[in-house]
CSV table of N, CA, C and O in Angstrom, one decimal:
chain,number,residue,atom,x,y,z
G,1,MET,N,14.7,-17.9,-11.6
G,1,MET,CA,13.6,-17.9,-10.6
G,1,MET,C,12.3,-17.3,-11.3
G,1,MET,O,12.3,-16.3,-11.9
G,2,GLU,N,11.2,-18.0,-11.0
G,2,GLU,CA,10.0,-17.6,-11.6
G,2,GLU,C,9.3,-16.6,-10.7
G,2,GLU,O,9.3,-16.7,-9.5
G,3,VAL,N,8.8,-15.5,-11.3
G,3,VAL,CA,8.1,-14.5,-10.5
G,3,VAL,C,6.7,-14.8,-10.5
G,3,VAL,O,6.0,-14.9,-11.5
G,4,THR,N,6.1,-14.9,-9.3
G,4,THR,CA,4.7,-15.3,-9.1
G,4,THR,C,4.0,-14.1,-8.6
G,4,THR,O,4.6,-13.1,-8.1
G,5,ASN,N,2.7,-14.2,-8.6
G,5,ASN,CA,1.8,-13.1,-8.0
G,5,ASN,C,2.2,-13.0,-6.5
G,5,ASN,O,2.2,-11.9,-6.0
G,6,GLU,N,2.4,-14.1,-5.8
G,6,GLU,CA,2.8,-14.0,-4.4
G,6,GLU,C,4.0,-13.2,-4.2
G,6,GLU,O,4.1,-12.4,-3.3
G,7,HIS,N,5.0,-13.4,-5.0
G,7,HIS,CA,6.3,-12.6,-4.9
G,7,HIS,C,6.1,-11.2,-5.2
G,7,HIS,O,6.6,-10.3,-4.5
G,8,ILE,N,5.3,-10.8,-6.2
G,8,ILE,CA,4.9,-9.4,-6.5
G,8,ILE,C,4.2,-8.8,-5.3
G,8,ILE,O,4.5,-7.7,-4.9
G,9,ASN,N,3.3,-9.5,-4.7
G,9,ASN,CA,2.5,-8.9,-3.6
G,9,ASN,C,3.4,-8.7,-2.4
G,9,ASN,O,3.2,-7.7,-1.7
G,10,LYS,N,4.3,-9.6,-2.1
G,10,LYS,CA,5.2,-9.5,-1.0
G,10,LYS,C,6.1,-8.3,-1.2
G,10,LYS,O,6.3,-7.5,-0.3
G,11,THR,N,6.6,-8.1,-2.4
G,11,THR,CA,7.5,-7.0,-2.7
G,11,THR,C,6.7,-5.7,-2.6
G,11,THR,O,7.2,-4.7,-2.0
G,12,PHE,N,5.5,-5.7,-3.1
G,12,PHE,CA,4.6,-4.5,-3.0
G,12,PHE,C,4.4,-4.1,-1.6
G,12,PHE,O,4.5,-2.9,-1.3
G,13,GLY,N,4.1,-5.0,-0.7
G,13,GLY,CA,3.9,-4.7,0.7
G,13,GLY,C,5.1,-4.0,1.3
G,13,GLY,O,4.9,-3.1,2.1
G,14,ILE,N,6.3,-4.5,1.0
G,14,ILE,CA,7.5,-3.9,1.6
G,14,ILE,C,7.7,-2.5,1.0
G,14,ILE,O,7.9,-1.5,1.8
G,15,ILE,N,7.5,-2.3,-0.3
G,15,ILE,CA,7.7,-1.0,-0.9
G,15,ILE,C,6.6,0.0,-0.4
G,15,ILE,O,6.9,1.1,0.0
G,16,PHE,N,5.4,-0.5,-0.3
G,16,PHE,CA,4.2,0.3,0.2
G,16,PHE,C,4.6,0.8,1.6
G,16,PHE,O,4.4,2.0,1.9
G,17,GLN,N,5.0,0.0,2.5
G,17,GLN,CA,5.3,0.4,3.9
G,17,GLN,C,6.5,1.4,3.9
G,17,GLN,O,6.4,2.4,4.6
G,18,GLU,N,7.6,1.1,3.2
G,18,GLU,CA,8.7,2.0,3.2
G,18,GLU,C,8.4,3.4,2.6
G,18,GLU,O,8.8,4.4,3.2
G,19,TYR,N,7.6,3.4,1.6
G,19,TYR,CA,7.2,4.7,1.0
G,19,TYR,C,6.3,5.5,2.0
G,19,TYR,O,6.5,6.7,2.2
G,20,ARG,N,5.4,4.8,2.7
G,20,ARG,CA,4.5,5.5,3.6
G,20,ARG,C,5.3,6.1,4.8
G,20,ARG,O,5.2,7.2,5.2
G,21,LEU,N,6.3,5.3,5.3
G,21,LEU,CA,7.1,5.7,6.4
G,21,LEU,C,8.0,6.9,6.0
G,21,LEU,O,8.3,7.8,6.8
G,22,LYS,N,8.6,6.8,4.8
G,22,LYS,CA,9.5,7.8,4.3
G,22,LYS,C,8.8,9.2,4.3
G,22,LYS,O,9.4,10.2,4.5
G,23,HIS,N,7.5,9.2,4.1
G,23,HIS,CA,6.7,10.4,4.0
G,23,HIS,C,6.0,10.7,5.3
G,23,HIS,O,5.1,11.6,5.3
G,24,ASN,N,6.3,10.0,6.3
G,24,ASN,CA,5.7,10.2,7.7
G,24,ASN,C,4.2,10.2,7.7
G,24,ASN,O,3.6,11.1,8.3
G,25,ILE,N,3.7,9.2,7.0
G,25,ILE,CA,2.2,9.1,7.0
G,25,ILE,C,1.8,7.9,7.8
G,25,ILE,O,2.4,6.8,7.7
G,26,THR,N,0.9,8.1,8.7
G,26,THR,CA,0.5,7.0,9.6
G,26,THR,C,-0.4,6.0,8.8
G,26,THR,O,-1.0,6.4,7.8
G,27,GLN,N,-0.5,4.8,9.4
G,27,GLN,CA,-1.5,3.9,8.8
G,27,GLN,C,-2.9,4.4,8.9
G,27,GLN,O,-3.7,4.2,7.9
G,28,GLU,N,-3.2,5.1,9.9
G,28,GLU,CA,-4.5,5.6,10.1
G,28,GLU,C,-4.9,6.7,9.1
G,28,GLU,O,-5.9,6.7,8.5
G,29,LYS,N,-3.9,7.6,8.8
G,29,LYS,CA,-4.1,8.6,7.8
G,29,LYS,C,-4.3,8.0,6.4
G,29,LYS,O,-5.1,8.4,5.7
G,30,PHE,N,-3.4,7.1,6.2
G,30,PHE,CA,-3.4,6.4,4.9
G,30,PHE,C,-4.7,5.7,4.6
G,30,PHE,O,-5.4,5.8,3.6
G,31,ALA,N,-5.2,5.0,5.7
G,31,ALA,CA,-6.4,4.2,5.6
G,31,ALA,C,-7.6,5.2,5.4
G,31,ALA,O,-8.5,4.9,4.5
G,32,GLU,N,-7.6,6.3,6.1
G,32,GLU,CA,-8.7,7.2,6.0
G,32,GLU,C,-8.7,7.8,4.5
G,32,GLU,O,-9.8,7.9,3.9
G,33,GLU,N,-7.6,8.2,4.0
G,33,GLU,CA,-7.6,8.8,2.7
G,33,GLU,C,-8.0,7.8,1.6
G,33,GLU,O,-8.6,8.2,0.6
G,34,LEU,N,-7.7,6.5,1.8
G,34,LEU,CA,-8.0,5.5,0.8
G,34,LEU,C,-9.3,4.8,1.0
G,34,LEU,O,-9.7,3.9,0.3
G,35,LYS,N,-10.0,5.2,2.1
G,35,LYS,CA,-11.3,4.6,2.5
G,35,LYS,C,-11.1,3.1,2.7
G,35,LYS,O,-11.9,2.3,2.2
G,36,LYS,N,-10.1,2.8,3.4
G,36,LYS,CA,-9.8,1.4,3.8
G,36,LYS,C,-9.6,1.4,5.3
G,36,LYS,O,-9.5,2.4,6.0
G,37,SER,N,-9.6,0.2,5.9
G,37,SER,CA,-9.4,0.1,7.3
G,37,SER,C,-7.9,0.1,7.6
G,37,SER,O,-7.1,-0.3,6.8
G,38,THR,N,-7.6,0.5,8.9
G,38,THR,CA,-6.2,0.4,9.3
G,38,THR,C,-5.7,-1.0,9.2
G,38,THR,O,-4.6,-1.3,8.9
G,39,LYS,N,-6.6,-1.9,9.6
G,39,LYS,CA,-6.3,-3.4,9.5
G,39,LYS,C,-5.9,-3.8,8.1
G,39,LYS,O,-4.9,-4.5,7.9
G,40,THR,N,-6.6,-3.3,7.1
G,40,THR,CA,-6.3,-3.6,5.7
G,40,THR,C,-4.9,-3.1,5.4
G,40,THR,O,-4.1,-3.9,4.8
G,41,ILE,N,-4.6,-1.9,5.7
G,41,ILE,CA,-3.2,-1.3,5.4
G,41,ILE,C,-2.2,-2.2,6.1
G,41,ILE,O,-1.2,-2.5,5.5
G,42,SER,N,-2.4,-2.5,7.4
G,42,SER,CA,-1.4,-3.3,8.1
G,42,SER,C,-1.2,-4.7,7.5
G,42,SER,O,-0.1,-5.1,7.3
G,43,GLN,N,-2.3,-5.3,7.0
G,43,GLN,CA,-2.2,-6.6,6.4
G,43,GLN,C,-1.5,-6.6,5.1
G,43,GLN,O,-0.7,-7.5,4.7
G,44,ILE,N,-1.7,-5.5,4.3
G,44,ILE,CA,-0.9,-5.4,3.1
G,44,ILE,C,0.6,-5.2,3.3
G,44,ILE,O,1.4,-5.9,2.7
G,45,GLU,N,0.9,-4.4,4.3
G,45,GLU,CA,2.3,-4.1,4.6
G,45,GLU,C,3.0,-5.4,5.2
G,45,GLU,O,4.2,-5.5,5.0
G,46,THR,N,2.3,-6.2,5.9
G,46,THR,CA,2.9,-7.4,6.6
G,46,THR,C,2.7,-8.6,5.7
G,46,THR,O,3.0,-9.7,6.1
G,47,ARG,N,2.2,-8.4,4.5
G,47,ARG,CA,2.0,-9.5,3.5
G,47,ARG,C,1.0,-10.5,4.0
G,47,ARG,O,1.1,-11.7,3.6
G,48,LYS,N,0.1,-10.2,4.8
G,48,LYS,CA,-1.0,-11.1,5.2
G,48,LYS,C,-2.2,-10.9,4.4
G,48,LYS,O,-3.1,-11.7,4.4
G,49,ARG,N,-2.2,-9.9,3.6
G,49,ARG,CA,-3.3,-9.6,2.7
G,49,ARG,C,-2.7,-9.1,1.4
G,49,ARG,O,-1.8,-8.3,1.4
G,50,TRP,N,-3.2,-9.6,0.3
G,50,TRP,CA,-2.6,-9.2,-1.0
G,50,TRP,C,-3.2,-7.9,-1.6
G,50,TRP,O,-4.4,-7.6,-1.4
G,51,TYR,N,-2.4,-7.2,-2.2
G,51,TYR,CA,-2.7,-6.0,-2.9
G,51,TYR,C,-3.7,-6.4,-4.1
G,51,TYR,O,-3.5,-7.3,-4.8
G,52,LYS,N,-4.7,-5.5,-4.3
G,52,LYS,CA,-5.6,-5.7,-5.4
G,52,LYS,C,-5.4,-4.6,-6.4
G,52,LYS,O,-5.3,-3.4,-6.0
G,53,GLN,N,-5.4,-5.0,-7.6
G,53,GLN,CA,-5.1,-4.0,-8.7
G,53,GLN,C,-6.1,-2.9,-8.7
G,53,GLN,O,-5.7,-1.7,-9.0
G,54,GLU,N,-7.3,-3.1,-8.4
G,54,GLU,CA,-8.3,-2.0,-8.5
G,54,GLU,C,-8.0,-0.9,-7.5
G,54,GLU,O,-8.4,0.2,-7.6
G,55,ASN,N,-7.2,-1.2,-6.5
G,55,ASN,CA,-6.8,-0.1,-5.5
G,55,ASN,C,-5.5,0.6,-6.0
G,55,ASN,O,-5.1,1.6,-5.4
G,56,GLY,N,-4.9,0.1,-7.0
G,56,GLY,CA,-3.6,0.7,-7.5
G,56,GLY,C,-3.7,2.1,-7.8
G,56,GLY,O,-2.8,2.9,-7.4
G,57,TYR,N,-4.7,2.6,-8.4
G,57,TYR,CA,-4.9,4.0,-8.8
G,57,TYR,C,-5.0,4.8,-7.6
G,57,TYR,O,-4.4,5.9,-7.5
G,58,ARG,N,-5.8,4.4,-6.6
G,58,ARG,CA,-5.9,5.2,-5.3
G,58,ARG,C,-4.6,5.3,-4.7
G,58,ARG,O,-4.2,6.4,-4.2
G,59,PHE,N,-3.8,4.3,-4.6
G,59,PHE,CA,-2.5,4.3,-4.0
G,59,PHE,C,-1.6,5.3,-4.7
G,59,PHE,O,-0.9,6.1,-4.2
G,60,TYR,N,-1.6,5.2,-6.1
G,60,TYR,CA,-0.8,6.1,-6.9
G,60,TYR,C,-1.2,7.5,-6.7
G,60,TYR,O,-0.3,8.4,-6.5
G,61,GLU,N,-2.4,7.8,-6.7
G,61,GLU,CA,-2.9,9.2,-6.5
G,61,GLU,C,-2.5,9.8,-5.1
G,61,GLU,O,-2.1,10.9,-5.0
G,62,PHE,N,-2.6,8.9,-4.1
G,62,PHE,CA,-2.3,9.4,-2.8
G,62,PHE,C,-0.8,9.7,-2.7
G,62,PHE,O,-0.4,10.8,-2.2
G,63,PHE,N,0.0,8.8,-3.1
G,63,PHE,CA,1.5,9.0,-3.0
G,63,PHE,C,2.0,10.1,-3.9
G,63,PHE,O,2.9,10.8,-3.6
G,64,ARG,N,1.3,10.3,-5.1
G,64,ARG,CA,1.7,11.3,-6.0
G,64,ARG,C,1.4,12.7,-5.3
G,64,ARG,O,2.2,13.6,-5.4
G,65,TYR,N,0.4,12.8,-4.5
G,65,TYR,CA,0.1,14.0,-3.8
G,65,TYR,C,1.1,14.3,-2.8
G,65,TYR,O,1.5,15.5,-2.5
G,66,TYR,N,1.7,13.3,-2.1
G,66,TYR,CA,2.7,13.5,-1.1
G,66,TYR,C,4.1,13.6,-1.5
G,66,TYR,O,5.0,13.8,-0.7
G,67,THR,N,4.4,13.5,-2.8
G,67,THR,CA,5.8,13.6,-3.3
G,67,THR,C,6.0,14.9,-4.0
G,67,THR,O,5.1,15.6,-4.3
């Protein structure tokens, strides 16, 4: 099976949501901390919007703080 960017983004969305829920963080809180809209967070989690690499460091820093 070939791994595509679409596959990576779908997987990321699932992991992203599971991790956020595991730490009891709302989409609103997460969006506020990352300076993103709640709609953007929702779209990433439901795979309607793709993850952008430039946001990766923000995500990493946020989750690092909560673990």
